[in-house]
Amino acid sequence: MTTDTITTDASRSDFSFHLAARDGAARTGEIRMPRGVIRTPAFMPVGTAATVKGMYPEQVKALGADVVLGNTYHLMLRPGAERVAKLGGLHKFMNWPHPILTDSGGFQVMSLSQLRKLTEEGVTFQSHIDGSKHVLTPERSVEIQNLLGSDIVMQLDECVSLPCEDKVAEKAMRLSLRWAERCKTAFGNPAGRALFGIVQGGVVPALRVESARELVAMDLKGYAIGGLAVGEPQDIMLAMIETVEPHLPVEKPRYLMGVGTPDDLVEAVSRGIDMFDCVMPTRAGRHGQIFTRFGRMNLKNAKHAEDPRPIDPQSSCQAANGYARAYLHHLVKAEEMLGKMLLTWVNLAYYQDLMAGLRAAIAQGRLQDFIAETKEGWARGEPAGEPA
Amino acid sequence: MTTDTITTDASRSDFSFHLAARDGAARTGEIRMPRGVIRTPAFMPVGTAATVKGMYPEQVKALGADVVLGNTYHLMLRPGAERVAKLGGLHKFMNWPHPILTDSGGFQVMSLSQLRKLTEEGVTFQSHIDGSKHVLTPERSVEIQNLLGSDIVMQLDECVSLPCEDKVAEKAMRLSLRWAERCKTAFGNPAGRALFGIVQGGVVPALRVESARELVAMDLKGYAIGGLAVGEPQDIMLAMIETVEPHLPVEKPRYLMGVGTPDDLVEAVSRGIDMFDCVMPTRAGRHGQIFTRFGRMNLKNAKHAEDPRPIDPQSSCQAANGYARAYLHHLVKAEEMLGKMLLTWVNLAYYQDLMAGLRAAIAQGRLQDFIAETKEGWARGEPAGEPA
């Protein structure tokens, strides 16, 4: 373990990253900006359409989330970036005065929209909501994120599906680099906010390294690894992190996009990742699946139907410690909103608790022990015992 | 106005009704039972399937609701009354330690189930969920409500659709009286709990009066007026209340089932009704419609799309005072859970505030002024003015 503080030039910007401790490749610290502090490693709940589904914003904050993610694709289509700006920006709009990171829209254009046409200039697509035609260029993506008032803006990139031919990955990576330059120019250097670049290159190590080096040369304020967690095995994803990580500057935050399971998080943290986002805890919760100290649980399963025990009496989350599993099972079966609300809450609480545990373990220089204990808990499952 | 206290024999039962004040036909008081006090006039949020849809139980209580309604029909089918009993009863199951009133199941059997067969003995029907066959008799309805642990149990009745022939209404009314006797026998006299009878008789005054008199002769602990608010004009409903009310004992609570709009509530309270339940505030909220001091509002309406004002800055409800209408409009359009959660909250808060206002006005002997001011507010709509 080393404890040190690496601060970016505070006179140049009030957006800064401060490392507090390292443990192996893992790091803990703070990203500071006018709207608040993001304690890293951080998990960002996804607030796709200006809401973390099924949660009041105060609840999200109370769980320990310092930042949420907003989706440019969804927000540009509805309610529209200009409208959000007119209403005072996304923070005010959604009652979240804390930091917000927005993605660039590129990933959802590829996964959700219809009739896409990709050119050097950008991407033209039809809305999945009403079929209306839209154009997203690097400049427009930055403009939208500026209109939203995002604290951390992501570059527009081209994200290919895996598996893909090396040539396809290479072409997308080089286009993404050119778009990063254009995003940098469009973004400029506004005080207190940051533009992050996105490392692409599929699963080809040489491409990933080239992408990372080129982006680092642009001197952006943070770097994401994109194009992973799109269906490839976990070991491939981890290998790509290990390939890229040595080429990223230690003094800037690293963000692994769209990841992941609790196991993905601990493995990526131990490989030097600082930030994550994923719909998994919210989406799984809406479908009755939860993440706990004892591993996963599916509340739809009939075995919970008469179980009076709470999910986890030791959890600090009221949804996890205060409701019978039998009741949660009933709510899930009856497709009641409260079931989705409670299980989303359970999952986001567990994710935030896990990140807090990782941060503390790194600070104490005992990350590997913490990870071993955590995985042991998942594998062991619940202690046997009579329902209360 | 008269202020007085009429107490039922407390030595016989710890379920009691205490009138604190009267103003014309209207009354305010308290229904006391071991699980808590219901301040009357009371609006009971509907918790159909052991949840007030989209609300945490603590929120419901915090709004001022003293009692919620549970639906025997839904709960007998899923999760099943025996299962709820095994898990410690409905209060424990749904984390609502306060009073619960359960209906008898009769109304939903008529409106939701398939292949009904009604006999003197009871009603046979198929579940709307899985087609399974069930039998509901007066005895089984009471048994189910006992298994749930309901504080206020409703008799099984036959509820006819309006309009209907007088002979049909008469037949259903007389069957309901015979079922009331059977329910009374089945219920016995458990401490701290009550069985209420239900006045039927369609829109035929003579039948309503006969039903009321016969039920009063059974000396039940409270009386409901059923079979109204099923599509008939409001003036017919109010006329029926006026017909029945003089025949109900002043010292027992009166409950108008399934009612209604805010206007229905104030009119019925001024005619001597003490208790109400209705899905209107919760269901309307899920569909973007709200009730306010200024009348109804539909958040789906495009006029709200860029309105930064909250619903009502003077409301004590955070959903009403803390979120921009433009945001609520967006959530409704995007069909986000949070929209349903917030607008349900807005409506239940308004309903509880209205009941608190009615109780205070009756206590002060100024009910007619309060009603006039309230209706003036609904009719006037919002004060004109620039969005903040």
Coordinates of C-alpha atoms in Angstrom, one line a residue, chain A residues 15-319:
Chain A
F15 CA -12.4 19.7 -11.4
S16 CA -9.7 17.6 -9.8
F17 CA -8.8 14.1 -8.8
H18 CA -7.1 13.3 -5.5
L19 CA -5.7 9.8 -4.8
A20 CA -5.7 9.0 -1.1
A21 CA -4.4 5.5 -1.2
R22 CA -3.3 2.6 -3.4
D23 CA -3.3 -1.1 -2.9
G24 CA -1.7 -3.0 -5.7
A25 CA -3.2 -1.6 -8.9
A26 CA -6.3 -0.5 -6.9
R27 CA -6.8 3.1 -5.8
T28 CA -9.1 5.1 -3.7
G29 CA -9.6 8.8 -3.7
E30 CA -11.9 11.7 -4.6
I31 CA -13.0 13.4 -7.7
R32 CA -13.8 17.0 -6.7
M33 CA -15.9 19.4 -8.6
P34 CA -18.2 22.4 -7.7
R35 CA -21.3 20.2 -7.3
G36 CA -19.7 17.7 -5.0
V37 CA -17.2 15.0 -4.3
I38 CA -17.2 11.5 -5.9
R39 CA -15.5 9.0 -3.6
T40 CA -13.7 6.4 -5.7
P41 CA -14.0 3.6 -6.5
A42 CA -17.6 4.8 -7.3
F43 CA -20.6 3.1 -8.6
M44 CA -23.0 5.4 -10.5
P45 CA -26.6 4.4 -10.5
V46 CA -28.1 4.9 -14.0
G47 CA -30.8 7.6 -14.3
T48 CA -31.6 6.9 -17.9
A49 CA -34.6 9.2 -18.5
A50 CA -33.7 11.7 -15.7
T51 CA -34.8 9.3 -13.0
V52 CA -33.1 6.3 -11.3
K53 CA -36.1 4.0 -11.9
G54 CA -38.3 3.5 -8.9
M55 CA -36.2 5.6 -6.5
Y56 CA -36.7 9.1 -5.0
P57 CA -33.5 11.1 -5.6
E58 CA -33.1 11.6 -1.9
Q59 CA -33.0 7.9 -1.4
V60 CA -30.3 7.5 -4.0
K61 CA -28.1 10.0 -2.3
A62 CA -28.8 8.5 1.2
L63 CA -27.5 5.2 0.0
G64 CA -24.1 6.8 -0.6
A65 CA -24.2 7.4 -4.3
D66 CA -22.2 10.6 -5.1
V67 CA -23.0 10.7 -8.8
V68 CA -25.6 9.4 -11.2
L69 CA -25.4 8.8 -14.9
G70 CA -27.8 10.4 -17.4
N71 CA -28.3 9.1 -20.9
T72 CA -27.8 11.6 -23.7
Y73 CA -29.7 9.4 -26.2
H74 CA -32.8 9.2 -24.1
L75 CA -32.8 12.8 -22.9
M76 CA -32.2 14.3 -26.3
L77 CA -35.3 12.5 -27.6
R78 CA -37.4 13.2 -24.5
P79 CA -37.8 15.8 -23.0
G80 CA -35.1 17.2 -25.3
A81 CA -31.8 18.9 -24.3
E82 CA -32.9 22.4 -25.1
R83 CA -36.0 22.0 -22.9
V84 CA -33.9 20.7 -20.0
A85 CA -31.6 23.7 -20.4
K86 CA -34.5 26.1 -20.4
L87 CA -35.7 24.5 -17.2
G88 CA -32.4 25.1 -15.5
G89 CA -30.4 22.0 -16.4
L90 CA -30.6 18.3 -15.6
H91 CA -29.6 18.7 -11.9
K92 CA -32.5 21.0 -11.2
F93 CA -34.9 19.1 -13.5
M94 CA -34.5 15.8 -11.7
N95 CA -33.8 17.2 -8.2
W96 CA -30.3 15.8 -8.1
P97 CA -28.0 18.7 -7.1
H98 CA -25.0 16.4 -6.9
P99 CA -22.6 15.4 -9.7
I100 CA -23.9 14.0 -13.0
L101 CA -22.0 12.1 -15.7
T102 CA -23.7 11.9 -19.0
D103 CA -22.8 9.4 -21.7
S104 CA -22.4 10.6 -25.3
G105 CA -25.5 8.8 -26.8
G106 CA -23.4 6.7 -29.1
F107 CA -23.9 3.4 -27.4
Q108 CA -27.8 3.7 -27.3
V109 CA -27.9 4.9 -30.9
M110 CA -26.3 1.6 -31.8
S111 CA -28.4 -0.5 -29.5
L112 CA -31.8 1.1 -29.5
S113 CA -32.4 3.3 -32.5
Q114 CA -33.4 2.3 -36.0
L115 CA -32.1 3.0 -39.5
R116 CA -28.7 4.2 -38.4
K117 CA -26.3 5.7 -40.9
L118 CA -22.7 6.2 -39.7
T119 CA -20.3 8.5 -41.5
E120 CA -17.2 10.4 -40.6
E121 CA -19.3 13.3 -39.7
G122 CA -21.5 11.5 -37.2
V123 CA -24.5 9.2 -37.0
T124 CA -28.0 9.7 -38.3
F125 CA -30.8 7.7 -36.7
Q126 CA -34.5 7.4 -36.1
S127 CA -35.9 7.7 -32.6
H128 CA -37.2 4.4 -31.1
I129 CA -40.0 6.5 -29.5
D130 CA -41.6 8.2 -32.5
G131 CA -39.5 7.4 -35.5
S132 CA -38.3 11.1 -35.8
K133 CA -34.9 11.6 -37.5
H134 CA -31.9 12.9 -35.5
V135 CA -28.2 13.5 -36.1
L136 CA -25.6 13.0 -33.5
T137 CA -22.1 14.4 -34.2
P138 CA -19.2 14.8 -31.8
E139 CA -20.0 18.5 -31.6
R140 CA -23.8 17.9 -31.1
S141 CA -23.2 15.3 -28.4
V142 CA -21.0 17.8 -26.5
E143 CA -23.6 20.5 -27.0
I144 CA -26.4 18.3 -25.7
Q145 CA -24.3 17.4 -22.6
N146 CA -23.5 21.0 -22.1
L147 CA -27.2 21.9 -22.4
L148 CA -28.0 19.2 -19.8
G149 CA -25.3 20.8 -17.6
S150 CA -23.4 17.5 -17.1
D151 CA -20.4 17.6 -14.8
I152 CA -18.6 14.8 -16.6
V153 CA -19.1 14.7 -20.4
M154 CA -18.2 11.7 -22.4
Q155 CA -16.8 11.8 -25.9
L156 CA -18.9 10.4 -28.8
D157 CA -17.5 7.1 -29.8
E158 CA -18.3 4.2 -32.1
C159 CA -19.0 1.1 -30.0
V160 CA -18.9 -2.2 -32.0
S161 CA -20.6 -5.4 -31.0
L162 CA -18.4 -8.3 -29.9
P163 CA -17.2 -10.6 -31.4
C164 CA -16.1 -8.6 -34.4
E165 CA -13.3 -8.7 -37.0
D166 CA -10.1 -6.9 -36.0
K167 CA -10.5 -4.6 -39.0
V168 CA -14.0 -3.5 -37.8
A169 CA -12.6 -2.9 -34.3
E170 CA -9.7 -0.9 -35.7
K171 CA -11.9 1.3 -37.9
A172 CA -14.2 2.1 -35.0
M173 CA -11.3 2.8 -32.7
R174 CA -9.7 5.3 -35.2
L175 CA -13.0 7.0 -35.9
S176 CA -13.5 7.3 -32.1
L177 CA -10.1 8.9 -31.8
R178 CA -10.9 11.5 -34.4
W179 CA -14.2 12.1 -32.7
A180 CA -12.4 12.5 -29.4
E181 CA -10.4 15.4 -30.9
R182 CA -13.5 17.0 -32.2
C183 CA -15.2 16.6 -28.8
K184 CA -12.2 18.2 -27.1
T185 CA -12.3 21.2 -29.4
A186 CA -16.1 21.5 -29.0
F187 CA -15.9 21.2 -25.2
G188 CA -13.1 23.7 -24.6
N189 CA -12.1 24.1 -21.0
P190 CA -15.1 25.1 -18.9
A191 CA -14.4 25.5 -15.2
G192 CA -15.4 22.8 -12.9
R193 CA -16.4 20.3 -15.6
A194 CA -14.6 17.5 -17.4
L195 CA -14.5 15.7 -20.7
F196 CA -13.5 12.0 -20.6
G197 CA -12.1 10.1 -23.6
I198 CA -13.1 6.5 -24.3
V199 CA -10.6 3.7 -25.1
Q200 CA -11.9 1.5 -27.8
G201 CA -10.3 -1.4 -29.8
G202 CA -12.5 -4.4 -29.3
V203 CA -10.5 -7.3 -27.8
V204 CA -7.3 -6.6 -29.8
P205 CA -4.6 -5.6 -27.3
A206 CA -2.6 -3.6 -29.8
L207 CA -5.6 -1.6 -30.7
R208 CA -6.5 -0.9 -27.1
V209 CA -3.0 0.2 -26.3
E210 CA -2.9 2.5 -29.3
S211 CA -6.3 4.0 -28.4
A212 CA -5.2 4.6 -24.8
R213 CA -1.9 6.3 -25.9
E214 CA -3.6 8.5 -28.4
L215 CA -6.2 9.6 -25.9
V216 CA -3.7 10.3 -23.2
A217 CA -1.8 12.5 -25.6
M218 CA -4.9 14.6 -25.9
D219 CA -4.6 15.3 -22.1
L220 CA -8.2 14.8 -21.2
K221 CA -9.4 14.9 -17.6
G222 CA -10.3 11.3 -17.3
Y223 CA -10.4 8.1 -19.4
A224 CA -13.1 5.5 -19.9
I225 CA -12.7 2.0 -21.2
G226 CA -15.7 1.4 -23.5
G227 CA -16.9 -1.4 -25.7
L228 CA -16.6 -4.1 -23.0
A229 CA -19.3 -5.9 -21.0
V230 CA -21.2 -6.4 -24.3
G231 CA -21.5 -10.2 -23.9
E232 CA -17.8 -11.3 -23.9
P233 CA -16.6 -13.6 -21.1
Q234 CA -15.4 -11.9 -17.9
D235 CA -11.8 -13.0 -18.4
I236 CA -11.6 -11.3 -21.8
M237 CA -12.9 -8.1 -20.2
L238 CA -10.4 -8.3 -17.3
A239 CA -7.5 -9.0 -19.7
M240 CA -8.5 -5.9 -21.7
I241 CA -8.4 -3.8 -18.5
E242 CA -5.0 -5.2 -17.7
T243 CA -3.8 -4.3 -21.2
V244 CA -5.0 -0.8 -21.0
E245 CA -4.4 0.2 -17.4
P246 CA -0.6 0.6 -17.6
H247 CA -1.1 3.2 -20.4
L248 CA -3.5 5.3 -18.4
P249 CA -2.1 8.1 -16.3
V250 CA -2.2 7.3 -12.6
E251 CA -3.3 10.8 -11.7
K252 CA -6.6 10.7 -13.7
P253 CA -9.8 8.8 -13.0
R254 CA -10.6 5.6 -15.0
Y255 CA -14.1 4.6 -15.8
L256 CA -15.2 1.2 -17.0
M257 CA -18.4 1.8 -18.9
G258 CA -21.5 -0.4 -18.4
V259 CA -20.1 -2.7 -15.8
G260 CA -21.3 -4.8 -14.1
T261 CA -22.0 -7.6 -11.6
P262 CA -20.6 -7.3 -8.1
D263 CA -17.9 -9.8 -9.1
D264 CA -17.0 -7.6 -12.1
L265 CA -16.7 -4.6 -9.9
V266 CA -14.3 -6.1 -7.4
E267 CA -12.2 -7.6 -10.1
A268 CA -12.0 -4.3 -12.0
V269 CA -11.3 -2.3 -8.9
S270 CA -8.4 -4.5 -8.1
R271 CA -7.1 -3.8 -11.6
G272 CA -7.2 0.0 -11.1
I273 CA -10.7 1.1 -12.2
D274 CA -12.2 4.1 -10.3
M275 CA -15.7 4.4 -11.7
F276 CA -18.6 2.2 -12.9
D277 CA -22.1 2.5 -14.1
C278 CA -24.6 -0.3 -14.9
V279 CA -28.3 -0.8 -15.2
M280 CA -27.9 -4.2 -13.5
P281 CA -28.9 -3.4 -9.9
T282 CA -32.0 -1.4 -11.0
R283 CA -33.1 -3.6 -13.9
A284 CA -32.5 -6.9 -11.9
G285 CA -34.5 -5.4 -9.0
R286 CA -37.4 -4.7 -11.2
H287 CA -37.4 -8.3 -12.2
G288 CA -37.2 -9.8 -8.7
Q289 CA -33.5 -10.5 -8.7
I290 CA -31.3 -9.2 -5.9
F291 CA -27.6 -9.0 -5.0
T292 CA -26.6 -9.7 -1.4
R293 CA -23.7 -10.6 0.9
F294 CA -24.9 -14.1 0.4
G295 CA -24.9 -14.0 -3.4
R296 CA -27.8 -13.6 -5.8
M297 CA -31.4 -14.4 -4.9
N298 CA -34.5 -14.5 -7.1
L299 CA -37.5 -13.4 -5.1
K300 CA -39.9 -14.9 -7.7
N301 CA -38.7 -18.3 -6.5
A302 CA -41.4 -20.3 -4.7
K303 CA -39.1 -21.1 -1.8
H304 CA -39.5 -17.5 -0.6
A305 CA -43.3 -17.7 -0.5
E306 CA -43.6 -18.4 3.3
D307 CA -40.2 -17.1 4.5
P308 CA -40.7 -14.5 7.2
R309 CA -37.0 -13.5 7.3
P310 CA -35.9 -10.2 5.8
I311 CA -33.3 -10.2 3.0
D312 CA -30.5 -9.3 5.3
P313 CA -31.0 -8.2 8.9
Q314 CA -27.5 -6.7 9.0
S315 CA -28.1 -4.4 6.1
S316 CA -28.6 -0.8 6.8
C317 CA -31.1 -0.6 4.0
Q318 CA -34.7 -0.6 5.3
A319 CA -35.9 -2.5 2.2

